[in-house]
Short mmCIF file of C-alpha atoms and ligand atoms in Angstrom, two decimals:
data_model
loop_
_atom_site.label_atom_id
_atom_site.label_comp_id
_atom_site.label_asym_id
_atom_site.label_seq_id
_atom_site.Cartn_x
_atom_site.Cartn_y
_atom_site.Cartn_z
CA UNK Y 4 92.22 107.76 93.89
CA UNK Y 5 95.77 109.64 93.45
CA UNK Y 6 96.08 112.70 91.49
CA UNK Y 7 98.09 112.70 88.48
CA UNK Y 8 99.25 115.90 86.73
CA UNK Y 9 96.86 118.83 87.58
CA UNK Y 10 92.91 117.25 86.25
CA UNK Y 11 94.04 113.63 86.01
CA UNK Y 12 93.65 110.60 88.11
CA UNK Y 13 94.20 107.30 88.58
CA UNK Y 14 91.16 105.25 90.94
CA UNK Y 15 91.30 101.56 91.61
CA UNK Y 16 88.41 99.62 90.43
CA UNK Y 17 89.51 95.93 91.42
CA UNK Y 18 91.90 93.40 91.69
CA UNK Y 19 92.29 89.85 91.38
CA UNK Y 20 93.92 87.36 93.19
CA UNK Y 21 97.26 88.42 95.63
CA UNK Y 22 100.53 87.41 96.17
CA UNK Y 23 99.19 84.32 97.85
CA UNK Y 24 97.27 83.17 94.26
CA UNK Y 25 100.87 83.80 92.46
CA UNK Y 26 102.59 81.54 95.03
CA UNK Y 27 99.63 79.25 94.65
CA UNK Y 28 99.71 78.92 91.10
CA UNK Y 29 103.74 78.43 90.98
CA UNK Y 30 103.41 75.45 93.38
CA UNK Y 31 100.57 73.50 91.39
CA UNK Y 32 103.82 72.64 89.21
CA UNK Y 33 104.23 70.05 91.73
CA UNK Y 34 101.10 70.00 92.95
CA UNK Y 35 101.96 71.94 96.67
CA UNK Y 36 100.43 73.81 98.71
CA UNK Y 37 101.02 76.74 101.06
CA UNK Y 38 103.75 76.20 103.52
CA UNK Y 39 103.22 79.21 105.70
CA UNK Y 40 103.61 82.72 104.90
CA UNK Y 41 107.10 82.99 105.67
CA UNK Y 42 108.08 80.26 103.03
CA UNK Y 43 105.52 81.40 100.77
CA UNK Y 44 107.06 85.03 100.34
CA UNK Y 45 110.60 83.27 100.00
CA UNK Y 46 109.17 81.71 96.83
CA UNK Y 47 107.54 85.12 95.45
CA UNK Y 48 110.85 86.32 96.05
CA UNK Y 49 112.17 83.35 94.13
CA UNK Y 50 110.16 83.63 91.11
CA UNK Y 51 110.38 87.14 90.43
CA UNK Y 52 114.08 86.87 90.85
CA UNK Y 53 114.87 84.35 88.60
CA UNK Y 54 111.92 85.35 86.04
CA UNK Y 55 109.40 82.97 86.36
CA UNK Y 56 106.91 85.28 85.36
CA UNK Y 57 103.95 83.33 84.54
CA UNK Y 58 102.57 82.68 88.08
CA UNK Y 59 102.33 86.66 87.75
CA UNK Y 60 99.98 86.55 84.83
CA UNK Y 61 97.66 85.04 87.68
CA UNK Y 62 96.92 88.04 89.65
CA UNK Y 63 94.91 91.44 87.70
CA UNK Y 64 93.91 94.96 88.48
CA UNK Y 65 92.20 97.46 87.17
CA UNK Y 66 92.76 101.03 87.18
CA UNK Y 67 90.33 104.10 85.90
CA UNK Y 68 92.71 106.52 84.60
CA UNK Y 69 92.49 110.25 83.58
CA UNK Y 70 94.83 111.21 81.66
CA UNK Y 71 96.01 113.99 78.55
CA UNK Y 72 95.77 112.30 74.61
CA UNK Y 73 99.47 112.59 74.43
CA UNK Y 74 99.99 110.77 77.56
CA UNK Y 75 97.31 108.38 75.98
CA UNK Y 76 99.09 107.43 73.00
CA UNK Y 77 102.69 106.16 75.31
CA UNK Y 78 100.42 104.26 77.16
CA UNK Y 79 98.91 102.90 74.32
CA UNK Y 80 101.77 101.01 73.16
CA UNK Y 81 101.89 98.73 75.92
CA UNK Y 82 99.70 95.56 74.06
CA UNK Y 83 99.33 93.56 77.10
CA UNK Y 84 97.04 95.52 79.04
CA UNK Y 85 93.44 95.72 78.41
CA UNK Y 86 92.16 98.91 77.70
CA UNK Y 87 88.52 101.04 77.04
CA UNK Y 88 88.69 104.57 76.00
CA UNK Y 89 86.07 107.42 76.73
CA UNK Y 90 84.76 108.07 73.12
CA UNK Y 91 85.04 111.20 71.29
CA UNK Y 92 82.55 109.92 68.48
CA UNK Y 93 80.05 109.59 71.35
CA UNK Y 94 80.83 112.55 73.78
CA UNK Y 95 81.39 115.86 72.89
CA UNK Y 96 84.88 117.47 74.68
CA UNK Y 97 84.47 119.50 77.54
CA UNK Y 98 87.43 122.39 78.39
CA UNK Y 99 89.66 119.43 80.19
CA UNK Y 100 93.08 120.39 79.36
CA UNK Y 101 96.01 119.78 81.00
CA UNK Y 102 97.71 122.81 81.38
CA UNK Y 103 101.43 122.67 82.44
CA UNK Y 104 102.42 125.73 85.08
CA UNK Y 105 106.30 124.79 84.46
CA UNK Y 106 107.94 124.50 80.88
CA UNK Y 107 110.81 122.55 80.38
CA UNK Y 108 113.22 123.37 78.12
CA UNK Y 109 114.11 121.32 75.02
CA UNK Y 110 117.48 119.15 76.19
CA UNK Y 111 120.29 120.36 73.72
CA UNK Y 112 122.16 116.55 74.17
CA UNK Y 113 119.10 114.13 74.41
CA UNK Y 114 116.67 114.39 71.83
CA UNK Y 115 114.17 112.93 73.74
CA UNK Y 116 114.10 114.76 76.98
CA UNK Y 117 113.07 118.32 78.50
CA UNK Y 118 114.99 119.58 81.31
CA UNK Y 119 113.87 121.78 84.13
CA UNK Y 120 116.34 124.88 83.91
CA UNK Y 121 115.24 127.28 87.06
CA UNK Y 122 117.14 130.64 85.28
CA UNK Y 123 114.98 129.88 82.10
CA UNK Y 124 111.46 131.19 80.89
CA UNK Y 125 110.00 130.24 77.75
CA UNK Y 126 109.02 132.90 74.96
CA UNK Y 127 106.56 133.09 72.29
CA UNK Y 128 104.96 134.92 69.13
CA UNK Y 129 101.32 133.55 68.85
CA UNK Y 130 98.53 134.73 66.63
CA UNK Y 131 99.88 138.26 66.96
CA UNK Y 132 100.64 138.43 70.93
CA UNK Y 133 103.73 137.90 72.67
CA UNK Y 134 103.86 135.29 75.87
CA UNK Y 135 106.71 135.46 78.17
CA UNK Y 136 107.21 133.71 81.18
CA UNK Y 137 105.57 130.42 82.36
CA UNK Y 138 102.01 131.72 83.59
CA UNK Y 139 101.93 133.63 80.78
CA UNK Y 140 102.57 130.66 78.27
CA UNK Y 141 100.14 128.62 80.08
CA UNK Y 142 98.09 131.70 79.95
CA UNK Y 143 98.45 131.46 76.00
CA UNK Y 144 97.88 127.68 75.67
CA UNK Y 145 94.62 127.58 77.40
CA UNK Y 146 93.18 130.42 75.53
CA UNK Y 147 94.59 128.62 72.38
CA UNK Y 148 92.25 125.28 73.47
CA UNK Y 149 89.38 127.22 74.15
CA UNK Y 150 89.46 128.28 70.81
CA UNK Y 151 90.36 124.84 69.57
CA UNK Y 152 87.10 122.99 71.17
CA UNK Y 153 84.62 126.27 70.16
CA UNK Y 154 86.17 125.49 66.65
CA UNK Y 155 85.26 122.06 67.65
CA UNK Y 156 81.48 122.81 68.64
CA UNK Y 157 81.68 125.33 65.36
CA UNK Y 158 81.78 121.99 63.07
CA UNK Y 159 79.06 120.21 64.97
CA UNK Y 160 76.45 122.98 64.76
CA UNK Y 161 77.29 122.99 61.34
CA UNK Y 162 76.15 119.20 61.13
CA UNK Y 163 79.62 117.97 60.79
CA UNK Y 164 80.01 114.64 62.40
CA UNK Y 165 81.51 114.38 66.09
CA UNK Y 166 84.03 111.94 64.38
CA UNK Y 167 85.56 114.34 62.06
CA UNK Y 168 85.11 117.65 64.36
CA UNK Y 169 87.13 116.04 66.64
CA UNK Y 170 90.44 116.09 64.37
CA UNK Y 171 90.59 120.19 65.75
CA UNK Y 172 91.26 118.84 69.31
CA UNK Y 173 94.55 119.68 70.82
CA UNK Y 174 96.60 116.86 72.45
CA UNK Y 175 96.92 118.34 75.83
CA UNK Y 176 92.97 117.14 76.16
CA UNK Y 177 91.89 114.71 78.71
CA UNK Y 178 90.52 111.43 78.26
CA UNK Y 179 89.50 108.51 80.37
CA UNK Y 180 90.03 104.66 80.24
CA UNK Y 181 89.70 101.43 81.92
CA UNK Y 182 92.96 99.45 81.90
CA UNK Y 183 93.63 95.89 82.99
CA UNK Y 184 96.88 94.65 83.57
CA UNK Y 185 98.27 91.35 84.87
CA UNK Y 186 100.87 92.00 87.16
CA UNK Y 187 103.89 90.57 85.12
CA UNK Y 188 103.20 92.98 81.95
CA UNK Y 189 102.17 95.57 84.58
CA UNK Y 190 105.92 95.59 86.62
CA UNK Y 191 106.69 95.84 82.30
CA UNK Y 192 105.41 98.81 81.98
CA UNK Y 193 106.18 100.15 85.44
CA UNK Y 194 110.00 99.82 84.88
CA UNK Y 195 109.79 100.88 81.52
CA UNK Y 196 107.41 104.32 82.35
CA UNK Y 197 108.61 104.70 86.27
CA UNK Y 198 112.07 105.61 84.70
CA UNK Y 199 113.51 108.56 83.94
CA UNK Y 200 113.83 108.12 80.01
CA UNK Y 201 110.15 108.10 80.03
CA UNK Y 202 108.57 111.77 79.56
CA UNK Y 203 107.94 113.18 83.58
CA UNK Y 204 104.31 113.50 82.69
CA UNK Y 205 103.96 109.17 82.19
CA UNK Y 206 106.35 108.53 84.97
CA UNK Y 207 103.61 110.50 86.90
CA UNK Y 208 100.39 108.14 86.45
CA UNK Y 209 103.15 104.96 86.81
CA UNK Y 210 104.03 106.28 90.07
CA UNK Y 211 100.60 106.23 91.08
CA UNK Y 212 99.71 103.01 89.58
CA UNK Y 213 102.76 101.45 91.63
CA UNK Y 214 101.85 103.32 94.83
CA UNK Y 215 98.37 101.56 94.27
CA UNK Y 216 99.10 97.70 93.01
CA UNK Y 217 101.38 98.02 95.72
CA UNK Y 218 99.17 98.42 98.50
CA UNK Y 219 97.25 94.76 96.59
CA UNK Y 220 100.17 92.59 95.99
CA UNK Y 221 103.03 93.90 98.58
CA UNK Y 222 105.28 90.88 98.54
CA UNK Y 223 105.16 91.59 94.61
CA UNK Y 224 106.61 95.10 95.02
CA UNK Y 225 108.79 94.10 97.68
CA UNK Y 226 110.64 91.51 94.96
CA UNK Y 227 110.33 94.73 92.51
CA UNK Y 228 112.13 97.08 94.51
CA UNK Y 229 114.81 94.43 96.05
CA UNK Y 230 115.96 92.29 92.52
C1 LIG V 7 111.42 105.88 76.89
C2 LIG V 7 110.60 105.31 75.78
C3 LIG V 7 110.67 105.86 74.51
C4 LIG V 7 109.92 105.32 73.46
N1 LIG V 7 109.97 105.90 72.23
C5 LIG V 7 109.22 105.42 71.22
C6 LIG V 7 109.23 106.01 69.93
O1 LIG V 7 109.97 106.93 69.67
N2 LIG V 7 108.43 105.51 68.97
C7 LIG V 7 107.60 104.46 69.20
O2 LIG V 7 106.88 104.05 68.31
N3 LIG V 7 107.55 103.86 70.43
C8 LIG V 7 108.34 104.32 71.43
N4 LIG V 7 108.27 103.72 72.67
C9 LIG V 7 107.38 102.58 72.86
C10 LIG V 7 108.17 101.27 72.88
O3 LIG V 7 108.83 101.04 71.66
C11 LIG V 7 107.24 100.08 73.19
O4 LIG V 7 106.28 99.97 72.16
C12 LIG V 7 106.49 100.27 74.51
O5 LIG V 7 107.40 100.63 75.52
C13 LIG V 7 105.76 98.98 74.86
O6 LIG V 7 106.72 98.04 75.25
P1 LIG V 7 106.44 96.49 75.16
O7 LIG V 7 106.31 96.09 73.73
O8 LIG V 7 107.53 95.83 75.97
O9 LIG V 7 105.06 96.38 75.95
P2 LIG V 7 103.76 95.52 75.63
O10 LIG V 7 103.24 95.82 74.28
O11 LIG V 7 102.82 95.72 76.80
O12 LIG V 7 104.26 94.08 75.67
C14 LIG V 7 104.70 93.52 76.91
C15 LIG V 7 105.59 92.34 76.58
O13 LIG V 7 104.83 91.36 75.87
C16 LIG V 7 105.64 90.78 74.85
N5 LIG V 7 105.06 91.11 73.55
C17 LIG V 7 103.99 91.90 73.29
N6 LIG V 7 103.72 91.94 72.00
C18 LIG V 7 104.65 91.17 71.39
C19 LIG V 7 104.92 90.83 70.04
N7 LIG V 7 104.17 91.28 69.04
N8 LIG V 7 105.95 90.00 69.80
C20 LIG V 7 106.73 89.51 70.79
N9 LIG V 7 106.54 89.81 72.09
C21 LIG V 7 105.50 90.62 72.39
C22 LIG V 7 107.03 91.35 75.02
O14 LIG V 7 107.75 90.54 75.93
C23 LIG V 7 106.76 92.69 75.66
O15 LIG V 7 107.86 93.23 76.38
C24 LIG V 7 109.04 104.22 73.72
C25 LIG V 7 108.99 103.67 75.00
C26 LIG V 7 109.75 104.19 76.02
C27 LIG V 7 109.64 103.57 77.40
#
């Protein structure tokens, strides 16, 4: 298991196949076999270079991943993983926020990126109180979820159903999932959320999902990091 952000995870469950199986599966094309590893990591190397990418739908894994809603929703997007969510209609919230102990500051050139500026503390007016500094921001925010999931447990004393209550919960919450990935959509999403356009906290659980499918299919990653 490899920590992600400071309550998250990501655990291997499984894996199937190897580098071998995508090899394998390329040379049933003409109905080869395995000619040694040597050759057999030449043709990896071959595939993934020149995009054959289907041999790579042959080989899976499986990853448990803990991770905040907002982080949720990017990884969300990617359709060719499979994917089974902890459900807040069935299980009540616990206090499981992720709770940042650096703020970035909004980028003034690129809309969609936060920079870390070392001379620069945030400040804030909240419900009456003034937060300055980092701790004390993070200070603010987790107060501000406790409230959030009492208001939560508020609405389902009051009989309101788990499935509406749940509309209260801040973002920053954790959730968990199962997600399945072949290993061409997963080298996808890898180069798409291991980059630095993608928000730092995403880049975080692809950097751990590399470090692991790595360790399964290392020819693979070799190709990925060489081509
Ligand atoms: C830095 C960054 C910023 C982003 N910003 C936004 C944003 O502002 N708003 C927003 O909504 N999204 C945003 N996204 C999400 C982005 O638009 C994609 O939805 C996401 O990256 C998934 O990519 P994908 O479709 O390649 O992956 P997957 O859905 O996993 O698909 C993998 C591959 O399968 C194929 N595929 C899957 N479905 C189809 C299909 N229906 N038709 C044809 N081919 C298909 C494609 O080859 C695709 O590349 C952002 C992503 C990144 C990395």
């Amino acid at each position: 298991m490899i920590k992600a952000l400071d309550k998250g995870f990501v655990e291997y469950i499984d894996h199937m196949g190897s580098d071998q199986r995508i090899v394998e599966s390329a040379r049933v094309s003409y109905n080869g076999h395995s000619k040694g590893d040597e050759k057999d990591k030449k043709l990896l190397f071959y595939l993934y270079k020149n995009h054959h990418s289907s041999p790579f739908e042959m080989a899976k894994i499986t990853f448990k991943i803990k991770m905040p809603l907002f982080v949720a929703a990017q990884h969300n997007r990617h359709r060719m993983q499979n994917l089974n969510y902890q459900s807040f209609r069935y299980t009540e919230p616990e206090e499981d926020f992720y709770i940042p102990e650096k703020w970035r500051k909004q980028s003034s050139d690129n809309k969609q990126v936060s920079d870390i500026v070392e001379d620069w503390e945030p400040k804030m007016k909240f419900s009456g109180f003034n937060f300055k500094g980092h701790k004390d921001v993070s200070d603010g925010l987790n107060f501000f979820c406790k409230e959030c999931v009492d208001t939560y447990h508020s609405m389902v004393e009051s009989g309101i159903g788990r499935e509406m209550a749940r509309m209260v919960l801040p973002q920053n919450l954790y959730t968990t999932c199962y997600s399945t990935w072949d290993l061409n959509n997963l080298i996808k999403y890898l180069k798409l959320r291991d980059h630095s356009h993608a928000q730092w906290e995403i880049q975080q659980y692809a950097k751990a999902m590399k470090e692991i499918a790595a360790e399964k299919f290392p020819w693979t990653f070799e190709a990925v990091g060489k081509f």
